[in-house]
Short mmCIF file of C-alpha atoms in Angstrom, two decimals:
data_model
loop_
_atom_site.label_atom_id
_atom_site.label_comp_id
_atom_site.label_asym_id
_atom_site.label_seq_id
_atom_site.Cartn_x
_atom_site.Cartn_y
_atom_site.Cartn_z
CA MET A 1 84.28 -20.41 19.45
CA THR A 2 87.22 -19.82 17.13
CA SER A 3 87.78 -16.55 15.26
CA TYR A 4 89.98 -15.39 12.44
CA VAL A 5 92.67 -12.95 13.63
CA ALA A 6 95.05 -12.09 10.79
CA GLN A 7 97.25 -13.39 7.96
CA ALA A 8 100.80 -12.77 6.73
CA ASN A 9 102.39 -13.95 3.48
CA THR A 10 105.50 -13.65 1.30
CA GLY A 11 103.62 -12.72 -1.87
CA ALA A 12 104.68 -14.24 -5.19
CA ASP A 13 107.06 -17.18 -5.49
CA GLU A 14 110.84 -16.88 -5.35
CA LEU A 15 113.67 -19.33 -5.98
CA VAL A 16 115.08 -19.58 -2.43
CA SER A 17 115.95 -22.08 0.33
CA SER A 18 113.93 -20.44 3.14
CA ARG A 19 110.72 -18.55 3.70
CA SER A 20 109.71 -16.31 6.60
CA VAL A 21 106.78 -14.14 7.69
CA THR A 22 106.54 -11.61 10.52
CA LYS A 23 103.91 -12.07 13.20
CA PRO A 24 101.03 -9.58 12.76
CA GLY A 25 100.53 -7.15 15.63
CA SER A 26 97.06 -8.53 16.44
CA VAL A 27 98.40 -12.06 16.99
CA GLY A 28 99.28 -13.01 20.57
CA ALA A 29 100.09 -15.86 22.91
CA GLY A 30 97.50 -18.64 22.80
CA HIS A 31 96.55 -18.07 19.18
CA VAL A 32 97.23 -20.81 16.62
CA GLY A 33 98.94 -20.26 13.28
CA VAL A 34 98.20 -22.33 10.16
CA PHE A 35 101.24 -22.08 7.87
CA TRP A 36 101.01 -23.06 4.20
CA LEU A 37 104.45 -23.60 2.61
CA ALA A 38 104.02 -24.11 -1.14
CA ARG A 39 106.93 -25.27 -3.33
CA TRP A 40 107.41 -26.10 -7.04
CA ASN A 41 110.12 -28.13 -8.81
CA GLU A 42 110.32 -29.56 -12.33
CA SER A 43 111.61 -32.90 -11.03
CA ALA A 44 109.25 -32.99 -8.03
CA SER A 45 112.22 -33.00 -5.67
CA PHE A 46 111.43 -31.41 -2.32
CA PRO A 47 114.11 -31.34 0.44
CA ALA A 48 113.12 -31.79 4.09
CA VAL A 49 112.03 -28.62 5.87
CA THR A 50 113.09 -27.32 9.28
CA PRO A 51 110.07 -25.41 10.65
CA PRO A 52 109.93 -22.98 13.61
CA THR A 53 110.30 -24.54 17.06
CA GLY A 54 107.02 -26.12 18.16
CA ALA A 55 105.46 -26.27 14.69
CA VAL A 56 103.70 -29.55 13.88
CA LEU A 57 103.17 -30.95 10.37
CA ALA A 58 99.42 -31.49 9.96
CA GLY A 59 99.64 -32.87 6.43
CA THR A 60 100.99 -32.57 2.89
CA ALA A 61 99.17 -31.89 -0.36
CA THR A 62 100.91 -32.88 -3.60
CA GLY A 63 100.23 -32.42 -7.29
CA SER A 64 102.16 -32.52 -10.54
CA ASN A 65 105.59 -31.08 -9.63
CA LEU A 66 104.19 -29.19 -6.66
CA GLN A 67 103.90 -29.65 -2.90
CA THR A 68 102.12 -27.84 -0.05
CA LEU A 69 103.11 -28.45 3.57
CA CYS A 70 100.63 -27.47 6.32
CA TYR A 71 102.23 -26.66 9.68
CA LEU A 72 100.33 -25.77 12.87
CA LEU A 73 101.87 -23.77 15.72
CA LYS A 74 100.59 -22.58 19.11
CA ILE A 75 101.86 -19.03 19.37
CA THR A 76 103.92 -18.00 22.41
CA ASP A 77 106.40 -15.10 22.15
CA GLU A 78 107.60 -15.44 18.55
CA SER A 79 108.16 -12.34 16.44
CA ALA A 80 108.66 -14.14 13.09
CA PHE A 81 108.31 -17.63 11.61
CA ASN A 82 111.09 -19.07 9.47
CA PHE A 83 111.08 -22.28 7.39
CA ILE A 84 114.36 -23.46 5.87
CA TRP A 85 115.64 -26.32 3.66
CA THR A 86 118.68 -27.21 1.57
CA GLY A 87 118.64 -26.33 -2.13
CA ALA A 88 116.68 -23.48 -3.69
CA ARG A 89 113.08 -24.12 -4.69
CA TRP A 90 110.37 -21.86 -6.07
CA SER A 91 108.22 -21.25 -3.00
CA THR A 92 105.73 -19.08 -1.08
CA LEU A 93 104.59 -18.99 2.55
CA CYS A 94 101.29 -17.90 4.10
CA GLY A 95 100.37 -17.85 7.79
CA VAL A 96 96.71 -17.64 8.87
CA PHE A 97 96.05 -17.07 12.59
CA PHE A 98 93.06 -17.97 14.78
CA SER A 99 91.94 -17.33 18.36
CA GLY A 100 89.69 -19.49 20.54
CA VAL A 101 91.33 -22.79 19.57
CA ASP A 102 91.23 -25.55 22.20
CA PRO A 103 94.50 -25.20 24.16
CA ALA A 104 94.52 -28.98 24.73
CA LEU A 105 94.17 -29.75 21.01
CA ASP A 106 96.67 -32.28 19.65
CA LEU A 107 97.82 -30.39 16.56
CA SER A 108 99.32 -33.50 15.01
CA ALA A 109 95.84 -35.09 15.01
CA ALA A 110 93.93 -32.12 13.53
CA PRO A 111 91.51 -33.27 10.77
CA PHE A 112 93.20 -32.77 7.39
CA ASN A 113 92.18 -33.56 3.81
CA THR A 114 93.59 -32.89 0.33
CA ALA A 115 92.59 -32.93 -3.33
CA SER A 116 94.53 -32.40 -6.56
CA GLY A 117 93.89 -32.04 -10.28
CA SER A 118 94.61 -29.99 -13.37
CA SER A 119 91.34 -28.29 -14.37
CA SER A 120 90.03 -24.86 -13.48
CA ALA A 121 87.44 -26.42 -11.16
CA LEU A 122 89.04 -27.24 -7.82
CA GLY A 123 88.06 -30.49 -6.14
CA THR A 124 86.22 -30.75 -2.82
CA THR A 125 88.09 -31.29 0.44
CA THR A 126 86.20 -32.57 3.50
CA VAL A 127 86.96 -32.98 7.21
CA THR A 128 84.89 -34.08 10.21
CA THR A 129 84.95 -31.70 13.15
CA VAL A 130 82.79 -29.92 15.76
CA ALA A 131 80.73 -26.74 15.64
CA ASP A 132 82.61 -23.42 15.74
CA ALA A 133 85.89 -24.96 14.56
CA ALA A 134 88.28 -22.94 12.39
CA LEU A 135 88.43 -24.34 8.85
CA ALA A 136 91.56 -23.20 6.95
CA TRP A 137 91.79 -23.84 3.18
CA HIS A 138 94.65 -23.39 0.72
CA VAL A 139 95.28 -24.12 -2.96
CA ASN A 140 98.65 -24.14 -4.72
CA ASN A 141 98.94 -24.06 -8.54
CA ILE A 142 101.90 -24.48 -10.86
CA SER A 143 101.03 -21.84 -13.45
CA GLY A 144 102.03 -18.61 -11.78
CA ALA A 145 100.81 -16.68 -14.80
CA SER A 146 100.33 -12.98 -14.25
CA GLY A 147 96.71 -12.16 -13.43
CA PHE A 148 95.85 -15.72 -12.46
CA THR A 149 93.06 -15.60 -9.82
CA HIS A 150 91.08 -17.95 -7.58
CA THR A 151 87.51 -18.22 -6.34
CA PRO A 152 87.35 -19.55 -2.74
CA PRO A 153 85.05 -22.41 -1.68
CA ALA A 154 81.40 -21.58 -1.05
CA GLY A 155 80.92 -20.05 2.40
CA PHE A 156 84.65 -19.34 2.85
CA THR A 157 86.29 -15.93 3.18
CA GLU A 158 89.42 -15.44 1.09
CA VAL A 159 92.30 -13.80 3.00
CA ALA A 160 94.85 -13.71 0.15
CA ASP A 161 94.84 -14.39 -3.59
CA ILE A 162 98.24 -14.53 -5.30
CA ALA A 163 98.83 -15.86 -8.82
CA GLN A 164 100.39 -19.09 -7.50
CA TRP A 165 98.10 -19.69 -4.54
CA SER A 166 95.05 -18.68 -2.51
CA ALA A 167 94.04 -19.03 1.17
CA ALA A 168 90.60 -18.82 2.78
CA TYR A 169 88.83 -19.74 6.02
CA ARG A 170 85.42 -20.48 7.51
CA ILE A 171 84.07 -21.07 11.03
CA SER A 172 82.19 -24.39 10.93
CA PRO A 173 78.43 -23.82 11.29
CA GLY A 174 77.83 -27.20 12.93
CA ALA A 175 79.31 -30.54 13.90
CA GLY A 176 80.05 -33.35 11.48
CA SER A 177 81.29 -33.35 7.90
CA GLN A 178 82.48 -29.94 6.68
CA SER A 179 83.51 -29.39 3.05
CA ALA A 180 85.35 -26.81 0.99
CA ALA A 181 83.58 -27.09 -2.36
CA ASP A 182 82.94 -25.13 -5.56
CA ALA A 183 86.33 -23.37 -5.58
CA ALA A 184 87.81 -22.48 -8.95
CA MET A 185 90.73 -20.87 -10.79
CA SER A 186 90.75 -18.50 -13.75
CA GLY A 187 92.62 -21.05 -15.89
CA SER A 188 93.47 -24.73 -16.11
CA THR A 189 96.73 -25.93 -14.61
CA ALA A 190 98.01 -28.44 -12.05
CA TRP A 191 96.91 -27.70 -8.51
CA ALA A 192 96.78 -29.17 -4.99
CA ALA A 193 94.28 -28.07 -2.31
CA ALA A 194 94.04 -28.82 1.41
CA LEU A 195 91.65 -28.24 4.32
CA VAL A 196 92.44 -28.41 8.04
CA ALA A 197 90.17 -27.99 11.10
CA LEU A 198 91.00 -26.54 14.52
CA ALA A 199 88.51 -27.38 17.30
CA PRO A 200 87.38 -24.56 19.63
CA ALA A 201 87.97 -24.33 23.35
CA SER A 202 85.15 -25.74 25.47
CA THR A 203 82.67 -23.32 27.03
CA VAL A 204 80.86 -23.35 30.40
CA VAL A 205 77.09 -22.98 30.17
CA GLU A 206 75.33 -21.40 33.14
CA GLY A 207 71.63 -21.91 33.84
CA ASP A 208 68.92 -23.23 36.14
CA ALA A 209 68.97 -26.84 37.29
CA ASP A 210 66.72 -29.18 39.25
CA LEU A 211 68.33 -30.09 42.53
CA ASP A 212 67.75 -33.26 44.55
CA VAL A 213 68.48 -32.34 48.14
CA THR A 214 69.03 -34.56 51.16
CA ALA A 215 69.10 -32.72 54.47
CA SER A 216 69.20 -33.57 58.17
CA LEU A 217 69.02 -31.31 61.23
CA SER A 218 70.54 -32.93 64.31
CA ALA A 219 69.69 -30.43 67.04
CA ALA A 220 67.38 -31.31 69.91
CA GLY A 221 63.91 -32.00 68.60
CA ALA A 222 65.30 -31.75 65.10
CA ARG A 223 63.35 -32.64 62.06
CA ALA A 224 65.35 -35.25 60.14
CA ALA A 225 64.02 -34.55 56.72
CA VAL A 226 64.73 -36.06 53.35
CA VAL A 227 63.67 -33.57 50.73
CA ALA A 228 63.38 -34.34 47.04
CA ALA A 229 62.35 -31.17 45.29
CA ALA A 230 62.69 -29.13 42.15
CA LEU A 231 63.73 -25.74 43.52
CA ALA A 232 62.14 -23.08 41.35
CA THR A 233 63.49 -20.14 43.36
CA THR A 234 66.51 -19.26 45.42
CA ALA A 235 66.46 -20.35 49.07
CA ASN A 236 68.90 -19.28 51.79
CA LEU A 237 69.62 -21.16 55.00
CA THR A 238 70.90 -18.95 57.80
CA ALA A 239 73.31 -20.02 60.53
CA ALA A 240 70.35 -20.57 62.83
CA GLY A 241 68.90 -23.09 60.40
CA GLN A 242 66.14 -20.75 59.22
CA ARG A 243 64.96 -21.07 55.66
CA GLY A 244 64.51 -17.60 54.20
CA ALA A 245 62.86 -18.80 51.00
CA THR A 246 60.84 -16.74 48.55
CA GLY A 247 58.63 -18.18 45.88
CA GLY A 248 55.92 -20.75 45.66
CA ALA A 249 57.86 -23.98 45.27
CA ALA A 250 56.21 -26.83 47.18
CA ARG A 251 58.48 -29.21 49.06
CA THR A 252 57.27 -32.69 49.91
CA VAL A 253 58.86 -33.72 53.20
CA GLN A 254 58.96 -37.04 54.95
CA ALA A 255 59.96 -36.41 58.53
CA GLN A 256 60.44 -38.00 61.92
CA LEU A 257 60.79 -36.19 65.22
CA ALA A 258 63.25 -38.05 67.40
CA ALA A 259 62.81 -36.08 70.65
CA ALA A 260 60.61 -37.05 73.58
CA GLY A 261 56.96 -37.01 72.64
CA ALA A 262 57.97 -37.12 69.01
CA ILE A 263 55.74 -38.09 66.16
CA ARG A 264 57.47 -41.21 64.86
CA ALA A 265 55.17 -41.93 61.95
CA ALA A 266 56.28 -40.59 58.62
CA ALA A 267 54.14 -37.70 57.48
CA ALA A 268 53.89 -35.64 54.37
CA ALA A 269 53.70 -31.89 54.73
CA GLY A 270 53.59 -28.94 52.36
CA LEU A 271 55.94 -26.30 53.73
CA ALA A 272 55.11 -22.75 52.79
CA ALA A 273 57.83 -20.19 52.27
CA SER A 274 57.13 -18.57 55.68
CA VAL A 275 57.94 -21.67 57.78
CA GLN A 276 61.12 -21.32 59.84
CA PHE A 277 63.15 -23.71 61.97
CA THR A 278 65.03 -22.30 64.94
CA ALA A 279 68.48 -23.51 66.02
CA SER A 280 66.87 -26.12 68.31
CA GLY A 281 64.62 -27.37 65.51
CA VAL A 282 61.42 -25.71 66.80
CA VAL A 283 58.83 -24.81 64.20
CA THR A 284 58.12 -21.10 64.75
CA GLY A 285 55.78 -20.56 61.82
CA PRO A 286 52.10 -21.48 61.82
CA VAL A 287 51.68 -25.24 61.69
CA VAL A 288 48.31 -26.89 61.30
CA ARG A 289 47.91 -30.63 61.39
CA GLY A 290 44.62 -32.39 60.84
CA SER A 291 41.46 -30.74 59.64
CA ALA A 292 39.98 -27.53 61.02
CA ALA A 293 36.59 -28.67 59.85
CA ALA A 294 36.87 -31.70 62.09
CA GLY A 295 37.68 -29.47 65.03
CA VAL A 296 41.29 -30.54 65.45
CA PRO A 297 43.28 -27.59 66.81
CA ALA A 298 46.87 -26.68 66.05
CA VAL A 299 49.66 -28.56 67.79
CA ALA A 300 52.51 -26.46 69.13
CA ALA A 301 56.10 -27.69 69.53
CA ALA A 302 57.82 -26.70 72.78
CA GLY A 303 61.49 -25.65 72.99
CA GLY A 304 62.70 -29.23 73.31
CA GLY A 305 60.82 -30.37 70.23
CA VAL A 306 58.01 -31.88 72.45
CA ALA A 307 54.48 -31.57 71.18
CA THR A 308 52.25 -29.89 73.86
CA ARG A 309 48.64 -30.79 74.10
CA PRO A 310 45.80 -28.65 72.78
CA THR A 311 43.67 -26.96 75.45
CA ALA A 312 40.36 -28.08 74.08
CA MET A 313 38.69 -29.86 71.20
CA ALA A 314 35.61 -28.34 69.64
CA GLY A 315 32.43 -29.95 70.87
CA ARG A 316 34.24 -32.42 73.12
CA GLY A 317 35.24 -30.43 76.15
CA ALA A 318 38.62 -30.23 77.83
CA VAL A 319 41.48 -32.47 76.80
CA PRO A 320 42.98 -34.37 79.74
CA THR A 321 46.64 -34.13 80.61
CA ALA A 322 48.78 -36.83 78.99
CA LYS A 323 50.46 -39.29 81.36
CA GLY A 324 54.07 -40.26 81.25
CA GLY A 325 56.95 -38.46 79.60
CA GLY A 326 55.18 -37.90 76.22
#
């Protein structure tokens, strides 16, 4: 998310043809500066401005004989920020700096909105942005009377309040329409306000996930298994193909044994955590197929993946030797 870092300003207005602020010590590469250049002129004549290298004009707020330019700049190795023009104008400059701004953000397309008027109640400015964005607000008035003060918008934190202007910020509490409302001045005079939003850098969320796994063992007598399972615990497969799994997650397996004497019919089996497969695909854990109540004994898999016969069946005597290669 974005965070406020610092601000720097020139103080009260002066009749000059340039304005400059020094970078605060807490501001570093990757931060973004929001620069508010406010100017006044009785004939509303405002010469073009040359901003610092890399600064982008986000928008302009105008009122009766006043103008506020909002410039955005991704900070690199600057030590100061200078704005110049031809012909002296009454002016002030304020820089407000933020961290956590999306490095891929197109500054020229940052959401920007203005309002203007002449009463002590300042109009609402609104932008549409995402959660955790930096919202920077500024108002410029033409009075300049000593002791003139401002009340920032509801939910905003004021970072500077000078007779001719005020600046404040807020971190957006959610996505969608975000407004700077209910701001005010201590007297009635012409004013122009603006609001700009800086989206935060994306974050990576770590957590558990359901995994659909497809697996195949190709060794002799291998079990070619397709496993679709929600893995509730961590399972490790060793180089020998053994599953060292802990936990009680059931895996439903459809399998075919392709070796000689293989069971070719698809079967469903619940594999407990203690079952292991050796490098040749032999099941070394206890395997029971059929029903013990029906007297069907366990079937063992030999080293080549071949199922050997049981020695006897309960109540039925000896089991004869199978003929052929199976």
